[in-house]
Structures are given as structure tokens and as C-alpha cells.
mmCIF file of C-alpha atoms in Angstrom:
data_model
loop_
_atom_site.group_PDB
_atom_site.id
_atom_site.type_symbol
_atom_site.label_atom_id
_atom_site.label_comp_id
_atom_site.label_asym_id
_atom_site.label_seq_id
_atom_site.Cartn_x
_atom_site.Cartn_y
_atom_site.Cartn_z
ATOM 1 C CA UNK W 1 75.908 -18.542 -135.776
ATOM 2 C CA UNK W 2 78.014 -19.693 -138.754
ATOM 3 C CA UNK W 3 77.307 -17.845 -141.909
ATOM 4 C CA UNK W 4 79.175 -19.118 -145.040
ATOM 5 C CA UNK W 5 79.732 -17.540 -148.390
ATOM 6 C CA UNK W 6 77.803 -14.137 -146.840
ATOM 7 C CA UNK W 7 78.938 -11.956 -149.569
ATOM 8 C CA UNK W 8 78.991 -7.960 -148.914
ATOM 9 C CA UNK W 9 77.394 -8.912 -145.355
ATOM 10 C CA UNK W 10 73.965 -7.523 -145.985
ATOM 11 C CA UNK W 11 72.422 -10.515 -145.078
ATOM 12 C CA UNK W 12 74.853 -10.832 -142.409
ATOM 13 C CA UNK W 13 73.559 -7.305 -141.119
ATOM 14 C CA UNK W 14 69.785 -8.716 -140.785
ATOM 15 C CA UNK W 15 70.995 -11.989 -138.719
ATOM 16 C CA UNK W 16 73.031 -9.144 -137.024
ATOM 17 C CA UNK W 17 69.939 -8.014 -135.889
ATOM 18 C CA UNK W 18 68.802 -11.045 -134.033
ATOM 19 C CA UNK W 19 71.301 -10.631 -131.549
ATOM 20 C CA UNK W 20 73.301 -13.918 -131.603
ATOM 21 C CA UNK W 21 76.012 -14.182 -128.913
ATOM 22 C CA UNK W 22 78.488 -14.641 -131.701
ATOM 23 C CA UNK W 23 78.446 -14.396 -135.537
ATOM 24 C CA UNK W 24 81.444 -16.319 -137.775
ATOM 25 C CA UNK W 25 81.579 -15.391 -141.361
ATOM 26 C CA UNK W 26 83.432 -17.235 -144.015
ATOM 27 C CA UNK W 27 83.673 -15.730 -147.065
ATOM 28 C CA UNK W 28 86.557 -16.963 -149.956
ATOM 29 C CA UNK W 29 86.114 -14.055 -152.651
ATOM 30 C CA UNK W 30 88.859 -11.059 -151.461
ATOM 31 C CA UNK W 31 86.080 -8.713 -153.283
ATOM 32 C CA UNK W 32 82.958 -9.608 -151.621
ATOM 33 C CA UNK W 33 85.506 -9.606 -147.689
ATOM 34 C CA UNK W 34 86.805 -5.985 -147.795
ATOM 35 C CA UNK W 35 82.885 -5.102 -148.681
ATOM 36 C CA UNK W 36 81.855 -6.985 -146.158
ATOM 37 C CA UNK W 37 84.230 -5.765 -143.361
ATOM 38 C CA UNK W 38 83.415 -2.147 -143.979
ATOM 39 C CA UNK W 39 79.371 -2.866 -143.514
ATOM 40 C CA UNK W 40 80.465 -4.617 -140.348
ATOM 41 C CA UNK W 41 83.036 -2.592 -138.592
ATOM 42 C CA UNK W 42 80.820 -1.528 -136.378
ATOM 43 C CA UNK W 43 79.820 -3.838 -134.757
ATOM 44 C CA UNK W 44 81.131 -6.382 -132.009
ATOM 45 C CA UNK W 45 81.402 -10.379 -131.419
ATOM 46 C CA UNK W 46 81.670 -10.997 -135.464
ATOM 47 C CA UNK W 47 84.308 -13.015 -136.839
ATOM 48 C CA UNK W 48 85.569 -12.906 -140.497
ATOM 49 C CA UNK W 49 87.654 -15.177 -142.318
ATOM 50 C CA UNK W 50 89.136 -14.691 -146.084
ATOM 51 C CA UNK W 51 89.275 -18.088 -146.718
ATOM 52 C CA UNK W 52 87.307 -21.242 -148.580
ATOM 53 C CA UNK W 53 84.684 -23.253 -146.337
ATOM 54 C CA UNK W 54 87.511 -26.139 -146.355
ATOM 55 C CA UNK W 55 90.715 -23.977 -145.265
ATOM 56 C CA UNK W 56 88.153 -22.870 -142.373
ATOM 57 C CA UNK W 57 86.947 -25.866 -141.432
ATOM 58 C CA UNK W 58 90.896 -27.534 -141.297
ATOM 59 C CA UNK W 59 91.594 -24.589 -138.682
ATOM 60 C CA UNK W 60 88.700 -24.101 -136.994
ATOM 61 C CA UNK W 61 87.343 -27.089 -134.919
ATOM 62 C CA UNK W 62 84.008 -25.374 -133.354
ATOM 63 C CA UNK W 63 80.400 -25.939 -133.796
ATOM 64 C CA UNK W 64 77.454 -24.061 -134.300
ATOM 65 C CA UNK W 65 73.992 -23.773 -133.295
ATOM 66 C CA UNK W 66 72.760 -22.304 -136.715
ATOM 67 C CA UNK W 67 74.990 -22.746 -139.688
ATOM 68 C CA UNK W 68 73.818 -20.301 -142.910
ATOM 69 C CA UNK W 69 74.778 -21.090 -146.265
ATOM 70 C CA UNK W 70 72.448 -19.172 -148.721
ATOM 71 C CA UNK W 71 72.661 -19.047 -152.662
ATOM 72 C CA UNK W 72 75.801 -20.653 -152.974
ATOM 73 C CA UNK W 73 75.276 -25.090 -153.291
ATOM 74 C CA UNK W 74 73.252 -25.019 -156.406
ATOM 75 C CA UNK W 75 76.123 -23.186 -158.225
ATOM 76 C CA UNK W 76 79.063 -25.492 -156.724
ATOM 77 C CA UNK W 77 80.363 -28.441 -158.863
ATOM 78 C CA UNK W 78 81.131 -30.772 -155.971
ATOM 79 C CA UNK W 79 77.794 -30.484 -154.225
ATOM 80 C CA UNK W 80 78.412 -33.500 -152.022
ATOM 81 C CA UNK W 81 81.873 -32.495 -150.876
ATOM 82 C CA UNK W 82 80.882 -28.976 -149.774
ATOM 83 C CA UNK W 83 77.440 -30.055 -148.084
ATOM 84 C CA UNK W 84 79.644 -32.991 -146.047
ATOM 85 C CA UNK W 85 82.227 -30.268 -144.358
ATOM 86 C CA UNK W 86 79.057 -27.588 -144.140
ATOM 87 C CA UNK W 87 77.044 -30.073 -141.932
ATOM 88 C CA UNK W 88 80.272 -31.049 -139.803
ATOM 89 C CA UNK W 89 80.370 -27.424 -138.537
ATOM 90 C CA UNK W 90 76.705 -27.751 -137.104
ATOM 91 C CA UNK W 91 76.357 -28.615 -133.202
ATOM 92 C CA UNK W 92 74.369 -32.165 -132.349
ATOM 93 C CA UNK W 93 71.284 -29.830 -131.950
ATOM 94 C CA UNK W 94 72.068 -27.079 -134.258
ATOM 95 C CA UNK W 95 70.200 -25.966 -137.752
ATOM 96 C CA UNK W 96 71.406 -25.987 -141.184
ATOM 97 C CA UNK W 97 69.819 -23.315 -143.516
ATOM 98 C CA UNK W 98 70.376 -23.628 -146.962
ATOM 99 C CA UNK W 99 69.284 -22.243 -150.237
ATOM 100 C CA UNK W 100 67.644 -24.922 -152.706
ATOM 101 C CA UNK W 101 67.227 -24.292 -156.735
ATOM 102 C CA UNK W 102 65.824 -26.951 -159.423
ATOM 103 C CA UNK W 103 64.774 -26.479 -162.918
ATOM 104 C CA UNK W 104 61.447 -25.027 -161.962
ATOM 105 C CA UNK W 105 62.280 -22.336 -159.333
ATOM 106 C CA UNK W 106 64.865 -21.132 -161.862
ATOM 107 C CA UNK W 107 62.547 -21.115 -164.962
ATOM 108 C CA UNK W 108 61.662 -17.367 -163.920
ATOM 109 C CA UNK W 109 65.350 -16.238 -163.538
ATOM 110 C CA UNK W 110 66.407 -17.969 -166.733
ATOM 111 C CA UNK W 111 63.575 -15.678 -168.561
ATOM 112 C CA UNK W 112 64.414 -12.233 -166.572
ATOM 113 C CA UNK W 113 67.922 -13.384 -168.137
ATOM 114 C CA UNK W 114 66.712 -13.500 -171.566
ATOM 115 C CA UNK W 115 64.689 -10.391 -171.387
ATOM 116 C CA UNK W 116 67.563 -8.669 -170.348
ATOM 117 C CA UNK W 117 69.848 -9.949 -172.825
ATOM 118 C CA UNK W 118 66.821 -8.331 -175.393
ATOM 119 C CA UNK W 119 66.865 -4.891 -173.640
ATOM 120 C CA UNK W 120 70.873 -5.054 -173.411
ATOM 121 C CA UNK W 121 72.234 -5.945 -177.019
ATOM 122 C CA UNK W 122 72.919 -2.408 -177.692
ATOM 123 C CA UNK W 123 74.337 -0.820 -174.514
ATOM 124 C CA UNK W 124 78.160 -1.261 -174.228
ATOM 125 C CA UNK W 125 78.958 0.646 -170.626
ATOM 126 C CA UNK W 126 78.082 -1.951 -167.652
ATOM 127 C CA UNK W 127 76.862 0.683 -165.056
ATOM 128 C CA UNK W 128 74.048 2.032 -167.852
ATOM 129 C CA UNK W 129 73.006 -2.002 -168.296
ATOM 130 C CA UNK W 130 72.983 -1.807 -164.533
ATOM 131 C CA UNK W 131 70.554 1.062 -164.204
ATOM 132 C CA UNK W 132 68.535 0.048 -166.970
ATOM 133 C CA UNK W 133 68.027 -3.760 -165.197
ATOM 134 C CA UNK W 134 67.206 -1.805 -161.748
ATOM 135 C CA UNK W 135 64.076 -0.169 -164.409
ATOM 136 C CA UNK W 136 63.107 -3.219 -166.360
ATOM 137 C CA UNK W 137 62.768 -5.193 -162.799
ATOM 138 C CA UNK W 138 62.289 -2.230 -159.999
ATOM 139 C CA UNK W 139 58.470 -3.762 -160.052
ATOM 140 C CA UNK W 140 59.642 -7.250 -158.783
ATOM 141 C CA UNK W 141 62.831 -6.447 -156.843
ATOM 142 C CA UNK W 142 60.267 -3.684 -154.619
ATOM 143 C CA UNK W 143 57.651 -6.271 -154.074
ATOM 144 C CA UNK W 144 60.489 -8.302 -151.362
ATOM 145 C CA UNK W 145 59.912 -5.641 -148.865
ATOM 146 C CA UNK W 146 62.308 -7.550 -146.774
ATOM 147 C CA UNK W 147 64.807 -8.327 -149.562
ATOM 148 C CA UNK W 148 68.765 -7.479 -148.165
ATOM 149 C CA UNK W 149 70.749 -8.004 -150.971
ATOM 150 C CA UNK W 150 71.210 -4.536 -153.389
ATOM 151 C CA UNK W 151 69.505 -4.758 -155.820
ATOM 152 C CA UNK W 152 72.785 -3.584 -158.143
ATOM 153 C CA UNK W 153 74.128 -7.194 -156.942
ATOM 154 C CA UNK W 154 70.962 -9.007 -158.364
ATOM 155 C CA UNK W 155 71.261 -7.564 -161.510
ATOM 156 C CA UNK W 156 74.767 -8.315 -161.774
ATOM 157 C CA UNK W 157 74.097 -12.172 -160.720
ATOM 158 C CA UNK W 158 71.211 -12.293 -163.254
ATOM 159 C CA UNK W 159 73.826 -11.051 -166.206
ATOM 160 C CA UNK W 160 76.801 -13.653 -165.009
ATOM 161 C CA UNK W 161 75.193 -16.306 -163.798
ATOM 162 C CA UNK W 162 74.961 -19.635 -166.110
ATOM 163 C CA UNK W 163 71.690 -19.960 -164.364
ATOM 164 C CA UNK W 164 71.126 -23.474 -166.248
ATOM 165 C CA UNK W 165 73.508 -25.170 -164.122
ATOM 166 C CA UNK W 166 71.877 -24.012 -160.901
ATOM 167 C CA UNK W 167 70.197 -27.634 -160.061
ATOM 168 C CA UNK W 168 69.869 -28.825 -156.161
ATOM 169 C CA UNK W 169 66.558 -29.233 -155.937
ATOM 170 C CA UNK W 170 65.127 -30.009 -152.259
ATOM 171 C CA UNK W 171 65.399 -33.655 -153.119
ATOM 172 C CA UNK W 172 68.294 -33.525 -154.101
ATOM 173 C CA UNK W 173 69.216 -31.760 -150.154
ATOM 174 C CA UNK W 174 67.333 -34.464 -148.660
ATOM 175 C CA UNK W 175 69.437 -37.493 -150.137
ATOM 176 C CA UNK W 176 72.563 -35.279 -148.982
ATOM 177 C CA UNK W 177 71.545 -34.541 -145.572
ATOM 178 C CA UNK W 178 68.372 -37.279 -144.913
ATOM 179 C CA UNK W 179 70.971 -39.452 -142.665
ATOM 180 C CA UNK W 180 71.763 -36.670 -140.486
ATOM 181 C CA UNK W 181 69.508 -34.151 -140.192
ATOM 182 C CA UNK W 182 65.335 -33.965 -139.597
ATOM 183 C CA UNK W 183 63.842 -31.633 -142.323
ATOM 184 C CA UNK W 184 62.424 -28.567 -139.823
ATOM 185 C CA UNK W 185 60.799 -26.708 -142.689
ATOM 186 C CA UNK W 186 60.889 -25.039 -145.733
ATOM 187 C CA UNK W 187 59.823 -21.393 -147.955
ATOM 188 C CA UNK W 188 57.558 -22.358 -149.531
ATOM 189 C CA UNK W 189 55.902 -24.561 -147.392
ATOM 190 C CA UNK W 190 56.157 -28.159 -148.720
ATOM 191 C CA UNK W 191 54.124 -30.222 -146.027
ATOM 192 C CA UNK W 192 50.351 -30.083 -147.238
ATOM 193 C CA UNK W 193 48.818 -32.262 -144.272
ATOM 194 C CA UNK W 194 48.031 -32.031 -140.778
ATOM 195 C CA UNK W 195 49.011 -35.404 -139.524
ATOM 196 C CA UNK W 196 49.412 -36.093 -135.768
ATOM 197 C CA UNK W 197 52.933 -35.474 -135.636
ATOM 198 C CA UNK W 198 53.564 -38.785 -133.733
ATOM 199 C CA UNK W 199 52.845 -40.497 -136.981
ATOM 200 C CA UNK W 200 56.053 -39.596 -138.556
ATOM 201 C CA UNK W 201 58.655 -41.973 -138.306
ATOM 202 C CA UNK W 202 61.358 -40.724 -135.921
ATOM 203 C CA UNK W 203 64.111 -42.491 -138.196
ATOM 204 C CA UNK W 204 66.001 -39.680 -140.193
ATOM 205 C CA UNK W 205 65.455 -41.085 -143.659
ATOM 206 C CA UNK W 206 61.710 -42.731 -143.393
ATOM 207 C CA UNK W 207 60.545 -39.046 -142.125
ATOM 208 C CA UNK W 208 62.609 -37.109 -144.635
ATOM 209 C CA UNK W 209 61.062 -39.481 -147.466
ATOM 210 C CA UNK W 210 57.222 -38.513 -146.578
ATOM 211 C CA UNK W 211 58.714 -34.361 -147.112
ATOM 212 C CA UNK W 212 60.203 -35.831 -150.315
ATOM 213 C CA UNK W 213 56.893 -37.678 -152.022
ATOM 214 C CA UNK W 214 55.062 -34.452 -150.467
ATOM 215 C CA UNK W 215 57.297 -32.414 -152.966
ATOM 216 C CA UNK W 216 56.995 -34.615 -155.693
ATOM 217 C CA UNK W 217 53.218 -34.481 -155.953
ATOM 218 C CA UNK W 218 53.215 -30.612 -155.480
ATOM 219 C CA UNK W 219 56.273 -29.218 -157.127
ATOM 220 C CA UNK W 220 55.080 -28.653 -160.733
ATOM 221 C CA UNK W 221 52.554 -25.625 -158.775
ATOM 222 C CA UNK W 222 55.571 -23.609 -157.940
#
């Protein structure tokens, strides 16, 4: 497994758990590394590199079966660029798992940002604005049992992040990737049907397309 851009390695820890014969980790920010190497000194058969996606991919040659690259594309300015070396690191049968945001899955973030901004105007020390975000949104941030980011780090992403500029919808993906890869699924589900499966076209971009109308006619619900 392949994870890029992992952070502090929490979510690294919960893939971790699965037991892969071998987990790589790329991850460019020096900050987020030395966090991440003292959650994972622990344990064996990971590999960590302080380095950009494109300095690893120039020295390492090898494929995976699962490549990971979660809340990272939609803020990138050269979208394309990135997502053609992430999909050259993934084996002939491998998965790509990727993290998806368009201007209606954000709405809700761009409004927890504004609320905060209301409840923040007057606090000066960023640790108090910290604690008092962990308050405001404890409610929402408890209800993802399974969540394995900190919740410190989500409140610090919510106050930095320019959360307008966060567009790669799942169309968007699908034009990137449709020539390549097979859709396998998504959360939330996007295929409403129960067509015979043998219906689908087994041409990459005719069977992507029929995921892509399906999340035309239904995205406005989410």
C-alpha cells in the first residue's frame, strides 16, 4: 500500500491495522514527517519518505496494489499533473482511493468556517480558539465514531483553509482518470440502480459516463 500526503500518520495507523505486507508513506511537509514517524516507530514493514509525490516517484520505480491519497487533490493547483504521476504508481490491477470535494460537499465546511470566524473575533491566543472550536463542534466531530484525524487538526484546517478553492468534484475525477481506471465505488453511494451488471459497457469511459449522469441527476441531495 502507497499512502500519499498521510499527514501525522493517524490514518496511516488505521490502514496499519489491516495488515498490508508493506506500507510506503510519502509525505512533503517536514512538520507533518517527524509527527508521523514518532506515531509509527513502532511498528515494522513501513516506509517513509520526506519528499513531494514527484521527487518520489523520479526515485522510486515500484507499484502498488492500493495507492491512498486522501484530502489533498481538491486543494492542489495542478490537479491534472499530480493525479497523472499518482495513478502511475498504481499496479495494472491495483486501486486508487481518493478524496473528492465540489461546491456542494463543501457548502457545510465553508459555514462551520464562518461560524467560527463569529465565535473567534475576540480571542487573540490560538490554543484558546482551538479549545473553543473542539466546544462549538464536539457534537459533529463525536458523531464519526470512526473518525482518525484529531480533532485539534480539523479545527486548525477549518481556520486555514481557503475552503472556496477546494473544487474536484467526482466528475471532475472521472474525466482525469475515466481512460484508465473503472470507477469501483464511492461514499456516498452514487449508483442508484440495480442493473444486470453485464449491461455496463466494459470500455473505461462509456461505463465511467453512466456513474457520471448518475451523479448529475442526484448530486443537488447531498
Amino acid at each position: 500500500i502507497l499512502e500519499v500526503g498521510p499527514g501525522g500518520g493517524f490514518n496511516s495507523l488505521a490502514i496499519n491495522n489491516l495488515h498490508p505486507k508493506s506500507l510506503t508513506l510519502v509525505e512533503p511537509n517536514t512538520t507533518g514527517y517527524k509527527e508521523l514517524l514518532s506515531n509509527l516507530q513502532d511498528y515494522r514493514n513501513i516506509y517513509s519518505y520526506n519528499m513531494t509525490l514527484e521527487e518520489f516517484s523520479s526515485n522510486v520505480k515500484e507499484k502498488y496494489d492500493v495507492v491512498f491519497c486522501e484530502g489533498l487533490i481538491q486543494g492542489l493547483t495542478s490537479k491534472e499533473i499530480f493525479i497523472n504521476i499518482l495513478k502511475e504508481k498504481v499496479s495494472e490491477t491495483g486501486i486508487l482511493v481518493i478524496t473528492v470535494a465540489d461546491e456542494i460537499s463543501i457548502f457545510f465546511e465553508i459555514v462551520k468556517k464562518l461560524l467560527s470566524n463569529i465565535f473567534l473575533k475576540d480571542i487573540k491566543d490560538f490554543e484558546k480558539k482551538i479549545e473553543l472550536m473542539k466546544k462549538i463542534f464536539k457534537k459533529d466531530l463525536d458523531s464519526l465514531i470512526y473518525m482518525t484525524r484529531k480533532h485539534e487538526d480539523w479545527c486548525i484546517d477549518l481556520m486555514g483553509d481557503a475552503y472556496c478553492n477546494h473544487t474536484f468534484s467526482i466528475s471532475d475525477a472521472l474525466k482525469l482518470l475515466e481512460k484508465d481506471f473503472f470507477l469501483l465505488g464511492s461514499s456516498p453511494n452514487i449508483m442508484t440502480d440495480f442493473r444486470w451488471y453485464k449491461s455496463l459497457s466494459n470500455n473505461y469511459e462509456e461505463y465511467n459516463n453512466y456513474f457520471y449522469q448518475n451523479f448529475n441527476k442526484i448530486k443537488h441531495s447531498f
